[in-house]
Short mmCIF file of N, CA and C in Angstrom, two decimals:
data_model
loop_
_atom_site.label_atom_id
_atom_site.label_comp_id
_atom_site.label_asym_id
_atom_site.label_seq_id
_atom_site.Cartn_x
_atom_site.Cartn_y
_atom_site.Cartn_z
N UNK A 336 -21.83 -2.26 -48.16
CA UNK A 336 -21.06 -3.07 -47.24
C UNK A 336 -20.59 -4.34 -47.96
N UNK A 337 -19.21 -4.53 -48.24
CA UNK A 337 -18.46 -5.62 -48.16
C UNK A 337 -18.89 -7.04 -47.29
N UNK A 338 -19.28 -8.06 -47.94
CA UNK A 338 -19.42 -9.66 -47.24
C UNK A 338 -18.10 -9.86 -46.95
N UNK A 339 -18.00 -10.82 -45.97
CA UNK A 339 -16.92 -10.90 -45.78
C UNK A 339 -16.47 -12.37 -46.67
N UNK A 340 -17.58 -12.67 -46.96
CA UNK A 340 -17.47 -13.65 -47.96
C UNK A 340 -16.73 -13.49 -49.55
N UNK A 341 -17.34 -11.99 -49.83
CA UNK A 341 -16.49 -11.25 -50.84
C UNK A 341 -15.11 -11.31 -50.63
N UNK A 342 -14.88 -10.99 -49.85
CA UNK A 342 -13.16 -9.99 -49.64
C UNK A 342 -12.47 -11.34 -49.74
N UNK A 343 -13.31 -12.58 -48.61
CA UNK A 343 -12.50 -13.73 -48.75
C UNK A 343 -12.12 -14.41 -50.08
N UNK A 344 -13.35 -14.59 -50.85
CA UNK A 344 -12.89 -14.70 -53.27
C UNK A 344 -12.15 -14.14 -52.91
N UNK A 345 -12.20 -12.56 -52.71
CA UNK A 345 -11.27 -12.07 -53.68
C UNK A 345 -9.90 -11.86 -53.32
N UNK A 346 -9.38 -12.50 -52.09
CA UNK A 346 -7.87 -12.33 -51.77
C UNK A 346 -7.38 -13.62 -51.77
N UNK A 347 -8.02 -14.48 -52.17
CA UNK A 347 -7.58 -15.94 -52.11
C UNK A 347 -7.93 -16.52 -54.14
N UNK A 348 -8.55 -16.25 -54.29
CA UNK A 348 -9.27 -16.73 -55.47
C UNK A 348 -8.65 -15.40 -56.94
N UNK A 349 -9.10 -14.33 -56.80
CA UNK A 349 -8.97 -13.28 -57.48
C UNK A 349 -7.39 -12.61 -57.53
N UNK A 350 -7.04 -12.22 -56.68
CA UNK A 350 -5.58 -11.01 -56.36
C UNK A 350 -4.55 -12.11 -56.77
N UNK A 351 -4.82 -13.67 -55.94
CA UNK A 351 -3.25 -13.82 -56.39
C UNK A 351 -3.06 -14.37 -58.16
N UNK A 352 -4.40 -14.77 -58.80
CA UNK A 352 -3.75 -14.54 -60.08
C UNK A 352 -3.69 -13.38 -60.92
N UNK A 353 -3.36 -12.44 -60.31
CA UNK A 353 -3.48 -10.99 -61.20
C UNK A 353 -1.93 -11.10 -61.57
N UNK A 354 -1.28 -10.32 -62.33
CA UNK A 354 0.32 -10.49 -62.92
C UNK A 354 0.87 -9.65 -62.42
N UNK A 355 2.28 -8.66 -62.10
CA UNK A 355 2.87 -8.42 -60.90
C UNK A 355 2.83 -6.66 -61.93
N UNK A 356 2.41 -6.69 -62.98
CA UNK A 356 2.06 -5.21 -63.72
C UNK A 356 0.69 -5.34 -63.40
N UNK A 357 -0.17 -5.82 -63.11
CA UNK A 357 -1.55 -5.63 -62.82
C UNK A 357 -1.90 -5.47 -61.43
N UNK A 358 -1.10 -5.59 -60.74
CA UNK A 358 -1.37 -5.58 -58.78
C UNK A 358 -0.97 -3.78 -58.63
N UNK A 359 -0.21 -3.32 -59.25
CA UNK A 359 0.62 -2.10 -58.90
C UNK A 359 -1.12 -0.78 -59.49
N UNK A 360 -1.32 -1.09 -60.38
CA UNK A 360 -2.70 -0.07 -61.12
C UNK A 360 -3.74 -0.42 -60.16
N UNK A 361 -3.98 -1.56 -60.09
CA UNK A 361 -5.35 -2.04 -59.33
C UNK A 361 -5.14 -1.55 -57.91
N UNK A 362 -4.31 -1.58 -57.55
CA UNK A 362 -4.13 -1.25 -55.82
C UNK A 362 -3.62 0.59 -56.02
N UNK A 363 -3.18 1.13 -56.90
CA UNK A 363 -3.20 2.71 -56.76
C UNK A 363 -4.80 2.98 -56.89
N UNK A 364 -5.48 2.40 -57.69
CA UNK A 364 -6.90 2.67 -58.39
C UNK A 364 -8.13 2.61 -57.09
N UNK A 365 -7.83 1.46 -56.16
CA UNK A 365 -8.52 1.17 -54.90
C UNK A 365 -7.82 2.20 -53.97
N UNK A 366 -6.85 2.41 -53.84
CA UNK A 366 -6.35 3.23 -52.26
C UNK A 366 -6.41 5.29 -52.83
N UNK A 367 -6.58 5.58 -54.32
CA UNK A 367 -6.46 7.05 -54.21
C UNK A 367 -7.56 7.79 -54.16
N UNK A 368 -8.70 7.11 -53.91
CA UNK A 368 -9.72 8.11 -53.81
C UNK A 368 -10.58 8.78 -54.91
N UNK A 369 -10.50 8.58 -55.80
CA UNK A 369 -11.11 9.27 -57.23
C UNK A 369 -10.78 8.52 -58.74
N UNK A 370 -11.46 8.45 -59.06
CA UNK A 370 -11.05 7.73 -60.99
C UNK A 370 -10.09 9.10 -61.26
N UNK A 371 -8.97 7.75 -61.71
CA UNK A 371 -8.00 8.25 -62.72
C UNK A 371 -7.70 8.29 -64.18
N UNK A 372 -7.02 8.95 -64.68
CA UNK A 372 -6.81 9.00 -65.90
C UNK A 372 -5.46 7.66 -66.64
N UNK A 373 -5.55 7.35 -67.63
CA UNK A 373 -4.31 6.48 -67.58
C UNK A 373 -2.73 7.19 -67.13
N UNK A 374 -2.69 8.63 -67.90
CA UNK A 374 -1.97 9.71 -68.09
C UNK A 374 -1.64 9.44 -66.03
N UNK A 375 -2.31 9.96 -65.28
CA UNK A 375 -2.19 10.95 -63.99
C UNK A 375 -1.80 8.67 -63.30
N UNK A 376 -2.32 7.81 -63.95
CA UNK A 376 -1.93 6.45 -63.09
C UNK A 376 -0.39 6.62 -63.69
N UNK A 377 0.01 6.65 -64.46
CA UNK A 377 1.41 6.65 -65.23
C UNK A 377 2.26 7.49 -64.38
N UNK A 378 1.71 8.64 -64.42
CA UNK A 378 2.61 9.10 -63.80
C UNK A 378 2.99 8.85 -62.02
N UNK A 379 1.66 8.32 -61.24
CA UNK A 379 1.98 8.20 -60.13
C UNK A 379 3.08 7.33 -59.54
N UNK A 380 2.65 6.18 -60.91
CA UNK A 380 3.42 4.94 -60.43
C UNK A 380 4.82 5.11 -61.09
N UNK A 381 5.05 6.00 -61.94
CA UNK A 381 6.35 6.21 -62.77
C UNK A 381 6.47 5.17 -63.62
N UNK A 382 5.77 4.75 -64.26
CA UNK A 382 5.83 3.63 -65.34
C UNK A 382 5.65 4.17 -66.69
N UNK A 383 6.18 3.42 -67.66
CA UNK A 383 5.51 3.73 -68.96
C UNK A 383 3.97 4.09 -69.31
N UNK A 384 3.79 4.55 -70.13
CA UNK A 384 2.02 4.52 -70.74
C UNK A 384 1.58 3.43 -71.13
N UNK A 385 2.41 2.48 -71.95
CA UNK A 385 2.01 1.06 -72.55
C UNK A 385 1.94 0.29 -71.18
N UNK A 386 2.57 0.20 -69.82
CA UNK A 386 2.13 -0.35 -69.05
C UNK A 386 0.94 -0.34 -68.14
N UNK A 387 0.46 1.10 -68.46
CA UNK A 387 -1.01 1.16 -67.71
C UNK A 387 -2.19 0.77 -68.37
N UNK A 388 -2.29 1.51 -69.96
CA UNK A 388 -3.47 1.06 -71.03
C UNK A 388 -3.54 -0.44 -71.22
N UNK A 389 -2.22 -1.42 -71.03
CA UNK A 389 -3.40 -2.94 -71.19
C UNK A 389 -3.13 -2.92 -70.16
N UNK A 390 -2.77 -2.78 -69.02
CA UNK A 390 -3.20 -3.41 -67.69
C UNK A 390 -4.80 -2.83 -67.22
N UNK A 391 -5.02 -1.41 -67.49
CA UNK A 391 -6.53 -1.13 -67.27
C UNK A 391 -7.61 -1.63 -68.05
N UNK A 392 -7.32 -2.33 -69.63
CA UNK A 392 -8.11 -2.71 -70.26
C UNK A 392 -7.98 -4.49 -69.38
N UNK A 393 -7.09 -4.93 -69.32
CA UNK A 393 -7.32 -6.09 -68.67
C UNK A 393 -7.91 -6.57 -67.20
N UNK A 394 -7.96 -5.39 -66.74
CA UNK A 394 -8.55 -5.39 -65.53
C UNK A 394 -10.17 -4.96 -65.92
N UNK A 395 -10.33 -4.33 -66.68
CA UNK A 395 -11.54 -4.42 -66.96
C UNK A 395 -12.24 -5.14 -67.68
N UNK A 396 -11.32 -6.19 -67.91
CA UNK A 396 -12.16 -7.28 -69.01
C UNK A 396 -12.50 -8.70 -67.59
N UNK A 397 -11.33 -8.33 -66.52
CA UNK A 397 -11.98 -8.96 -65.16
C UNK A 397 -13.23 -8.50 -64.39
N UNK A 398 -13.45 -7.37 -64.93
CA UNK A 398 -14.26 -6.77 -64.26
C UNK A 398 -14.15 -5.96 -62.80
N UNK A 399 -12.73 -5.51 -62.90
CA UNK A 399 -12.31 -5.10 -61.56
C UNK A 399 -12.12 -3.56 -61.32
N UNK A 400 -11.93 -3.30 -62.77
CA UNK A 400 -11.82 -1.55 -63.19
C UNK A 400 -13.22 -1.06 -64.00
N UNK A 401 -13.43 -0.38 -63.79
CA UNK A 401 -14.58 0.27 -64.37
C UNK A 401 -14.49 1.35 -64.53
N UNK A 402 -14.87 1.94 -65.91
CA UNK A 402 -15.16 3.04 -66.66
C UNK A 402 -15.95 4.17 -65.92
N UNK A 403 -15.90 5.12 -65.01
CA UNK A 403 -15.72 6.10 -64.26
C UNK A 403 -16.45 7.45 -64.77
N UNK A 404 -16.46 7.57 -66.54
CA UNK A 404 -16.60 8.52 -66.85
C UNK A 404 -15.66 9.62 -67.69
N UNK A 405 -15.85 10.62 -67.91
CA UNK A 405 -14.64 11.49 -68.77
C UNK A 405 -14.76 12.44 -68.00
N UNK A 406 -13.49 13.38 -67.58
CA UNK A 406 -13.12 14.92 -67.20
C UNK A 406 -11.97 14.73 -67.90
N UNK A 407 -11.26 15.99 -67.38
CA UNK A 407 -10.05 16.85 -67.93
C UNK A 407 -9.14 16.42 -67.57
N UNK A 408 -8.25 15.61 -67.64
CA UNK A 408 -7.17 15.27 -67.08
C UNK A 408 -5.98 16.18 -66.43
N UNK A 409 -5.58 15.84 -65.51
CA UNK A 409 -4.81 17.55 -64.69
C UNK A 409 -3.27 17.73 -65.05
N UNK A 410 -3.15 16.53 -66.09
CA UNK A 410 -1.57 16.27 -66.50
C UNK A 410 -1.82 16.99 -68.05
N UNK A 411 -2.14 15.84 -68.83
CA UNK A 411 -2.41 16.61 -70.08
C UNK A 411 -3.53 17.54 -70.56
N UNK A 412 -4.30 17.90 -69.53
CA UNK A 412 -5.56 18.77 -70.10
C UNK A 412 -6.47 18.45 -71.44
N UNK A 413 -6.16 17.22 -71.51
CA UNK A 413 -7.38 16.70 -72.30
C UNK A 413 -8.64 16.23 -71.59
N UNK A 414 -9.82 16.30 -71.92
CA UNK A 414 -11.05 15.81 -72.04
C UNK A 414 -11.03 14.13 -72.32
N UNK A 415 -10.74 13.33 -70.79
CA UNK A 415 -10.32 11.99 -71.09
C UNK A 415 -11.65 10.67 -70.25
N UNK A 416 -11.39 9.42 -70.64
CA UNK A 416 -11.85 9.18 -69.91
C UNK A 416 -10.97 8.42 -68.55
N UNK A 417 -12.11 8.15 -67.37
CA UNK A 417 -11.43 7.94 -65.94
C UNK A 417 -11.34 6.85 -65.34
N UNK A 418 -10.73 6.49 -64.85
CA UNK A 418 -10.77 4.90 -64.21
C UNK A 418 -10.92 4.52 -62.92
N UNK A 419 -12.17 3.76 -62.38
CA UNK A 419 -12.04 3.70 -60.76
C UNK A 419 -12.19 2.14 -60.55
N UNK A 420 -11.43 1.61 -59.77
CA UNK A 420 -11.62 0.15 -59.06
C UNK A 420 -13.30 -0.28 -59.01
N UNK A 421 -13.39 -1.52 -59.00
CA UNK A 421 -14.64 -1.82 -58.53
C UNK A 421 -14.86 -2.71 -57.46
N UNK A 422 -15.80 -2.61 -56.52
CA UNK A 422 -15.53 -3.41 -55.62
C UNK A 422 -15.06 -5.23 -55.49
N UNK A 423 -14.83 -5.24 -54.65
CA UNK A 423 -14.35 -4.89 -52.96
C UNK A 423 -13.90 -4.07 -52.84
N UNK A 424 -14.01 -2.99 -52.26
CA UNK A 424 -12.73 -1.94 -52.21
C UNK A 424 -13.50 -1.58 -50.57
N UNK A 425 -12.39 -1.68 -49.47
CA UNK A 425 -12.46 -1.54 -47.85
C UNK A 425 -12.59 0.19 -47.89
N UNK A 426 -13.16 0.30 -47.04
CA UNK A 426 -12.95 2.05 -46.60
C UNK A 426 -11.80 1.55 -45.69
N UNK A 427 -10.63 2.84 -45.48
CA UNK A 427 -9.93 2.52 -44.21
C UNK A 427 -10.49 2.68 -42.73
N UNK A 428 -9.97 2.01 -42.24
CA UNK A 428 -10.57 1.69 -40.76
C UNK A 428 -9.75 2.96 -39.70
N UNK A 429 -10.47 2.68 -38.47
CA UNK A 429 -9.61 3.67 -37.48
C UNK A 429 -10.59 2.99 -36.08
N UNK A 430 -9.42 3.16 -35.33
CA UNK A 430 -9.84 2.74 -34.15
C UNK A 430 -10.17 3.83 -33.11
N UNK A 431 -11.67 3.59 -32.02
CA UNK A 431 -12.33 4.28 -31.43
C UNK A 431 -11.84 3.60 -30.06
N UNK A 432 -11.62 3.85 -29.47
CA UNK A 432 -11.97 3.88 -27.68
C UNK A 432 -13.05 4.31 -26.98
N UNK A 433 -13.69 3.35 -26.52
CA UNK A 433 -14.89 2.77 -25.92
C UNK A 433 -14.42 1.98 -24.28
N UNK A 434 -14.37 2.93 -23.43
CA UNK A 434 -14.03 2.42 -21.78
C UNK A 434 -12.68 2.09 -22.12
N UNK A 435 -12.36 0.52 -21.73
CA UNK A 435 -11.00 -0.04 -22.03
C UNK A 435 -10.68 -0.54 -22.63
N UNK A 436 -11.64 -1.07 -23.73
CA UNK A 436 -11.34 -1.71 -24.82
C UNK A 436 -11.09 -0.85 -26.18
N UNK A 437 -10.51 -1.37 -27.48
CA UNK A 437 -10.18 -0.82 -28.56
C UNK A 437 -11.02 -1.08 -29.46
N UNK A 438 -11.70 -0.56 -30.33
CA UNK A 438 -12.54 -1.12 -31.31
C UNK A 438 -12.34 -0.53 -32.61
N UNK A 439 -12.05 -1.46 -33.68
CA UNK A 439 -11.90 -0.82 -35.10
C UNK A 439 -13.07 -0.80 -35.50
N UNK A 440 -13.08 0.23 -36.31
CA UNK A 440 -14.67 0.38 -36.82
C UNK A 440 -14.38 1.28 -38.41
N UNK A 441 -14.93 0.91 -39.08
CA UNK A 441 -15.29 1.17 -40.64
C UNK A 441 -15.44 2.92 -40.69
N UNK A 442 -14.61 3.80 -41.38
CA UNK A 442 -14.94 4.88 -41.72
C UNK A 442 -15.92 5.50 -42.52
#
């Protein structure tokens, strides 16, 4: 579980000095669900390769990306390693109905 003390750093303090090539990796990396490869981030975002490799090494020298591990990559079929966000990262929310009121609640 996320403090809310966290999320507050990090959207006030953290996100807005990230550089406008470093917001686009970090936010595919938090919202897709699984460590990526640089290869399979490149291609999502349609960017060059030189724009993902220092933006993931620089995000990990913030400490915001983290080293994930190695599989197979599903683009080039190499044996690579993977990249996943590190927290804060929100689960998405969804709202329940409870009588008449609305309540968001954490997935």
């Amino acid at each position: 579980m996320i403090h809310d003390s966290s999320l507050e750093i990090f959207l006030k303090k953290v996100y807005p000095n990230l550089t406008a090539r470093q917001r686009p990796v970090l936010h595919y990396l938090r919202n897709v669900g699984r460590a990526r490869t640089n290869e399979e981030i490149k291609t999502a975002l349609g960017v060059p390769i030189n724009h993902i490799t220092g933006r993931v090494k620089e995000l990990r020298d913030l400490g915001l990306v983290i080293d994930a591990g190695r599989r197979r990559c599903e683009i080039t079929g190499n044996n690579v390693h993977v990249w996943a966000a590190k927290h804060p990262v929100l689960p998405p929310a969804r709202e329940e109905k409870r009588g008449k009121e609305t309540q968001a609640t954490l997935l």
